[in-house]
């Protein structure tokens, strides 16, 4: 297990219905069983949502969830995802000139510190470069 039971709120009624048909919440990862009753089958979790144990949860900002996601995928470093319920990595936008994203899953890019820069010709920077000798950048970004 990966500890999602304690991290995400799971609809107890979904687990109760699943247990009647010998299917556990763990069996339902990546599936949406929230509308299930009796012998109906679970559907793959919808795009923009993830289903850790049979119930759909909206994909958070900085992450994306293709169909049938068990857990959200993080936007890569150098990008930021400002929208929730994103379905693909296309929602992760490369950081523009003067900004960077040093870690995965960021919801916004950070401005380069004074004395550092991220060139416009290289969007999607994971770090800012120091200004060359004789050059100066007094402001952030």
PDB file of C-alpha atoms in Angstrom:
ATOM      1  CA  UNK A   1       0.000   0.000   0.000  1.00  0.00           C
ATOM      2  CA  UNK A   2       0.998   3.586  -0.520  1.00  0.00           C
ATOM      3  CA  UNK A   3      -0.832   5.181   2.392  1.00  0.00           C
ATOM      4  CA  UNK A   4      -3.662   6.765   0.430  1.00  0.00           C
ATOM      5  CA  UNK A   5      -6.266   5.473   2.878  1.00  0.00           C
ATOM      6  CA  UNK A   6      -5.102   7.941   5.486  1.00  0.00           C
ATOM      7  CA  UNK A   7      -4.372  10.737   2.993  1.00  0.00           C
ATOM      8  CA  UNK A   8      -7.649  10.926   1.061  1.00  0.00           C
ATOM      9  CA  UNK A   9     -11.200  10.940   2.359  1.00  0.00           C
ATOM     10  CA  UNK A  10     -12.884   7.800   1.046  1.00  0.00           C
ATOM     11  CA  UNK A  11     -16.648   7.513   0.788  1.00  0.00           C
ATOM     12  CA  UNK A  12     -17.488   4.752   3.288  1.00  0.00           C
ATOM     13  CA  UNK A  13     -20.699   3.904   1.422  1.00  0.00           C
ATOM     14  CA  UNK A  14     -18.655   2.992  -1.670  1.00  0.00           C
ATOM     15  CA  UNK A  15     -16.524   0.587   0.349  1.00  0.00           C
ATOM     16  CA  UNK A  16     -19.651  -0.928   1.907  1.00  0.00           C
ATOM     17  CA  UNK A  17     -21.180  -1.646  -1.518  1.00  0.00           C
ATOM     18  CA  UNK A  18     -17.884  -3.060  -2.773  1.00  0.00           C
ATOM     19  CA  UNK A  19     -17.571  -5.413   0.190  1.00  0.00           C
ATOM     20  CA  UNK A  20     -20.963  -6.957  -0.659  1.00  0.00           C
ATOM     21  CA  UNK A  21     -19.473  -8.247  -3.920  1.00  0.00           C
ATOM     22  CA  UNK A  22     -16.085  -9.343  -2.524  1.00  0.00           C
ATOM     23  CA  UNK A  23     -14.328  -6.320  -4.060  1.00  0.00           C
ATOM     24  CA  UNK A  24     -12.161  -4.248  -1.739  1.00  0.00           C
ATOM     25  CA  UNK A  25     -11.451  -0.544  -1.964  1.00  0.00           C
ATOM     26  CA  UNK A  26      -7.893  -1.424  -2.994  1.00  0.00           C
ATOM     27  CA  UNK A  27      -9.289  -3.436  -5.939  1.00  0.00           C
ATOM     28  CA  UNK A  28     -11.082  -0.278  -7.059  1.00  0.00           C
ATOM     29  CA  UNK A  29      -8.021   1.976  -7.396  1.00  0.00           C
ATOM     30  CA  UNK A  30      -8.310   3.876 -10.678  1.00  0.00           C
ATOM     31  CA  UNK A  31     -12.014   3.039 -10.902  1.00  0.00           C
ATOM     32  CA  UNK A  32     -15.089   5.094 -10.077  1.00  0.00           C
ATOM     33  CA  UNK A  33     -17.484   2.882  -8.136  1.00  0.00           C
ATOM     34  CA  UNK A  34     -19.461   5.708  -6.532  1.00  0.00           C
ATOM     35  CA  UNK A  35     -22.588   5.006  -8.611  1.00  0.00           C
ATOM     36  CA  UNK A  36     -22.265   1.231  -8.290  1.00  0.00           C
ATOM     37  CA  UNK A  37     -25.018  -0.854  -6.773  1.00  0.00           C
ATOM     38  CA  UNK A  38     -25.464  -4.610  -6.829  1.00  0.00           C
ATOM     39  CA  UNK A  39     -23.535  -6.344  -9.604  1.00  0.00           C
ATOM     40  CA  UNK A  40     -22.847  -3.270 -11.739  1.00  0.00           C
ATOM     41  CA  UNK A  41     -19.254  -2.850 -12.812  1.00  0.00           C
ATOM     42  CA  UNK A  42     -17.116   0.119 -11.869  1.00  0.00           C
ATOM     43  CA  UNK A  43     -16.185   2.612 -14.600  1.00  0.00           C
ATOM     44  CA  UNK A  44     -12.658   3.917 -15.217  1.00  0.00           C
ATOM     45  CA  UNK A  45     -12.058   7.127 -13.296  1.00  0.00           C
ATOM     46  CA  UNK A  46     -12.901  10.157 -15.487  1.00  0.00           C
ATOM     47  CA  UNK A  47     -10.263  12.503 -16.908  1.00  0.00           C
ATOM     48  CA  UNK A  48      -9.414  15.304 -14.488  1.00  0.00           C
ATOM     49  CA  UNK A  49     -10.151  13.092 -11.483  1.00  0.00           C
ATOM     50  CA  UNK A  50      -8.286  10.357  -9.641  1.00  0.00           C
ATOM     51  CA  UNK A  51      -9.800   7.410  -7.818  1.00  0.00           C
ATOM     52  CA  UNK A  52      -7.502   6.135  -5.048  1.00  0.00           C
ATOM     53  CA  UNK A  53     -10.051   3.642  -3.711  1.00  0.00           C
ATOM     54  CA  UNK A  54     -13.225   3.681  -5.795  1.00  0.00           C
ATOM     55  CA  UNK A  55     -14.361   7.292  -5.304  1.00  0.00           C
ATOM     56  CA  UNK A  56     -13.456  10.167  -7.666  1.00  0.00           C
ATOM     57  CA  UNK A  57     -11.543  13.154  -6.290  1.00  0.00           C
ATOM     58  CA  UNK A  58     -10.752  16.272  -8.380  1.00  0.00           C
ATOM     59  CA  UNK A  59      -7.183  16.476  -9.616  1.00  0.00           C
ATOM     60  CA  UNK A  60      -5.398  19.268  -7.697  1.00  0.00           C
ATOM     61  CA  UNK A  61      -3.465  22.193  -9.177  1.00  0.00           C
ATOM     62  CA  UNK A  62       0.109  21.376 -10.205  1.00  0.00           C
ATOM     63  CA  UNK A  63      -0.962  17.867 -11.179  1.00  0.00           C
ATOM     64  CA  UNK A  64      -2.871  16.121 -13.964  1.00  0.00           C
ATOM     65  CA  UNK A  65      -5.070  13.039 -14.095  1.00  0.00           C
ATOM     66  CA  UNK A  66      -5.666  11.084 -17.314  1.00  0.00           C
ATOM     67  CA  UNK A  67      -8.624   8.663 -17.375  1.00  0.00           C
ATOM     68  CA  UNK A  68      -8.362   5.735 -14.914  1.00  0.00           C
ATOM     69  CA  UNK A  69      -5.863   7.540 -12.643  1.00  0.00           C
ATOM     70  CA  UNK A  70      -5.192   5.962  -9.259  1.00  0.00           C
ATOM     71  CA  UNK A  71      -3.078   8.920  -8.168  1.00  0.00           C
ATOM     72  CA  UNK A  72      -2.377  12.317  -9.768  1.00  0.00           C
ATOM     73  CA  UNK A  73       0.766  12.812 -11.857  1.00  0.00           C
ATOM     74  CA  UNK A  74       2.898  15.835 -10.965  1.00  0.00           C
ATOM     75  CA  UNK A  75       3.646  18.575 -13.480  1.00  0.00           C
ATOM     76  CA  UNK A  76       7.366  18.306 -14.326  1.00  0.00           C
ATOM     77  CA  UNK A  77       9.991  20.743 -13.036  1.00  0.00           C
ATOM     78  CA  UNK A  78      10.233  23.762 -15.331  1.00  0.00           C
ATOM     79  CA  UNK A  79       6.437  23.948 -15.588  1.00  0.00           C
ATOM     80  CA  UNK A  80       3.473  24.930 -13.428  1.00  0.00           C
ATOM     81  CA  UNK A  81      -0.152  23.819 -13.410  1.00  0.00           C
ATOM     82  CA  UNK A  82      -2.550  26.500 -12.218  1.00  0.00           C
ATOM     83  CA  UNK A  83      -5.790  24.684 -13.080  1.00  0.00           C
ATOM     84  CA  UNK A  84      -7.499  21.936 -11.124  1.00  0.00           C
ATOM     85  CA  UNK A  85      -9.141  18.931 -12.805  1.00  0.00           C
ATOM     86  CA  UNK A  86      -6.442  18.873 -15.503  1.00  0.00           C
ATOM     87  CA  UNK A  87      -6.544  15.769 -17.704  1.00  0.00           C
ATOM     88  CA  UNK A  88      -3.110  15.860 -19.357  1.00  0.00           C
ATOM     89  CA  UNK A  89       0.424  17.197 -19.068  1.00  0.00           C
ATOM     90  CA  UNK A  90      -0.567  19.861 -21.621  1.00  0.00           C
ATOM     91  CA  UNK A  91      -2.056  21.761 -18.668  1.00  0.00           C
ATOM     92  CA  UNK A  92       1.479  22.097 -17.252  1.00  0.00           C
ATOM     93  CA  UNK A  93       2.750  25.348 -18.795  1.00  0.00           C
ATOM     94  CA  UNK A  94       6.481  26.006 -19.305  1.00  0.00           C
ATOM     95  CA  UNK A  95       7.814  28.805 -17.116  1.00  0.00           C
ATOM     96  CA  UNK A  96       8.321  32.025 -19.137  1.00  0.00           C
ATOM     97  CA  UNK A  97      11.356  34.291 -19.310  1.00  0.00           C
ATOM     98  CA  UNK A  98      12.496  35.477 -15.871  1.00  0.00           C
ATOM     99  CA  UNK A  99      10.779  32.609 -14.048  1.00  0.00           C
ATOM    100  CA  UNK A 100      11.569  29.018 -13.102  1.00  0.00           C
ATOM    101  CA  UNK A 101      10.103  25.958 -11.408  1.00  0.00           C
ATOM    102  CA  UNK A 102      12.662  23.945  -9.473  1.00  0.00           C
ATOM    103  CA  UNK A 103      10.438  21.075  -8.407  1.00  0.00           C
ATOM    104  CA  UNK A 104       7.610  18.915  -9.695  1.00  0.00           C
ATOM    105  CA  UNK A 105       3.976  19.713  -8.909  1.00  0.00           C
ATOM    106  CA  UNK A 106       4.265  23.495  -8.680  1.00  0.00           C
ATOM    107  CA  UNK A 107       1.111  25.564  -9.139  1.00  0.00           C
ATOM    108  CA  UNK A 108       3.023  28.699 -10.228  1.00  0.00           C
ATOM    109  CA  UNK A 109       6.494  29.536 -11.499  1.00  0.00           C
ATOM    110  CA  UNK A 110       8.844  31.480  -9.216  1.00  0.00           C
ATOM    111  CA  UNK A 111      10.533  34.751 -10.246  1.00  0.00           C
ATOM    112  CA  UNK A 112      14.307  34.673 -10.635  1.00  0.00           C
ATOM    113  CA  UNK A 113      16.094  36.500  -7.822  1.00  0.00           C
ATOM    114  CA  UNK A 114      17.841  39.820  -8.467  1.00  0.00           C
ATOM    115  CA  UNK A 115      21.203  39.117 -10.116  1.00  0.00           C
ATOM    116  CA  UNK A 116      19.891  35.968 -11.842  1.00  0.00           C
ATOM    117  CA  UNK A 117      17.941  35.363 -15.060  1.00  0.00           C
ATOM    118  CA  UNK A 118      16.095  32.760 -17.132  1.00  0.00           C
ATOM    119  CA  UNK A 119      16.517  33.489 -20.858  1.00  0.00           C
ATOM    120  CA  UNK A 120      13.463  33.987 -23.076  1.00  0.00           C
ATOM    121  CA  UNK A 121      14.938  31.561 -25.629  1.00  0.00           C
ATOM    122  CA  UNK A 122      14.789  28.758 -23.050  1.00  0.00           C
ATOM    123  CA  UNK A 123      11.273  28.496 -21.534  1.00  0.00           C
ATOM    124  CA  UNK A 124      10.693  25.826 -18.931  1.00  0.00           C
ATOM    125  CA  UNK A 125      13.748  26.543 -16.798  1.00  0.00           C
ATOM    126  CA  UNK A 126      14.286  24.578 -13.589  1.00  0.00           C
ATOM    127  CA  UNK A 127      16.732  27.177 -12.222  1.00  0.00           C
ATOM    128  CA  UNK A 128      17.923  30.692 -12.953  1.00  0.00           C
ATOM    129  CA  UNK A 129      21.428  31.499 -14.140  1.00  0.00           C
ATOM    130  CA  UNK A 130      23.659  34.133 -12.551  1.00  0.00           C
ATOM    131  CA  UNK A 131      24.146  37.264 -14.626  1.00  0.00           C
ATOM    132  CA  UNK A 132      27.410  37.316 -16.578  1.00  0.00           C
ATOM    133  CA  UNK A 133      30.282  39.452 -15.360  1.00  0.00           C
ATOM    134  CA  UNK A 134      29.587  43.078 -16.263  1.00  0.00           C
ATOM    135  CA  UNK A 135      25.812  42.523 -16.526  1.00  0.00           C
ATOM    136  CA  UNK A 136      23.261  43.331 -13.848  1.00  0.00           C
ATOM    137  CA  UNK A 137      19.635  42.453 -13.155  1.00  0.00           C
ATOM    138  CA  UNK A 138      18.435  44.601 -10.216  1.00  0.00           C
ATOM    139  CA  UNK A 139      14.865  43.305  -9.985  1.00  0.00           C
ATOM    140  CA  UNK A 140      13.211  39.937  -9.534  1.00  0.00           C
ATOM    141  CA  UNK A 141      12.056  38.190 -12.720  1.00  0.00           C
TER     142      UNK A 141
END
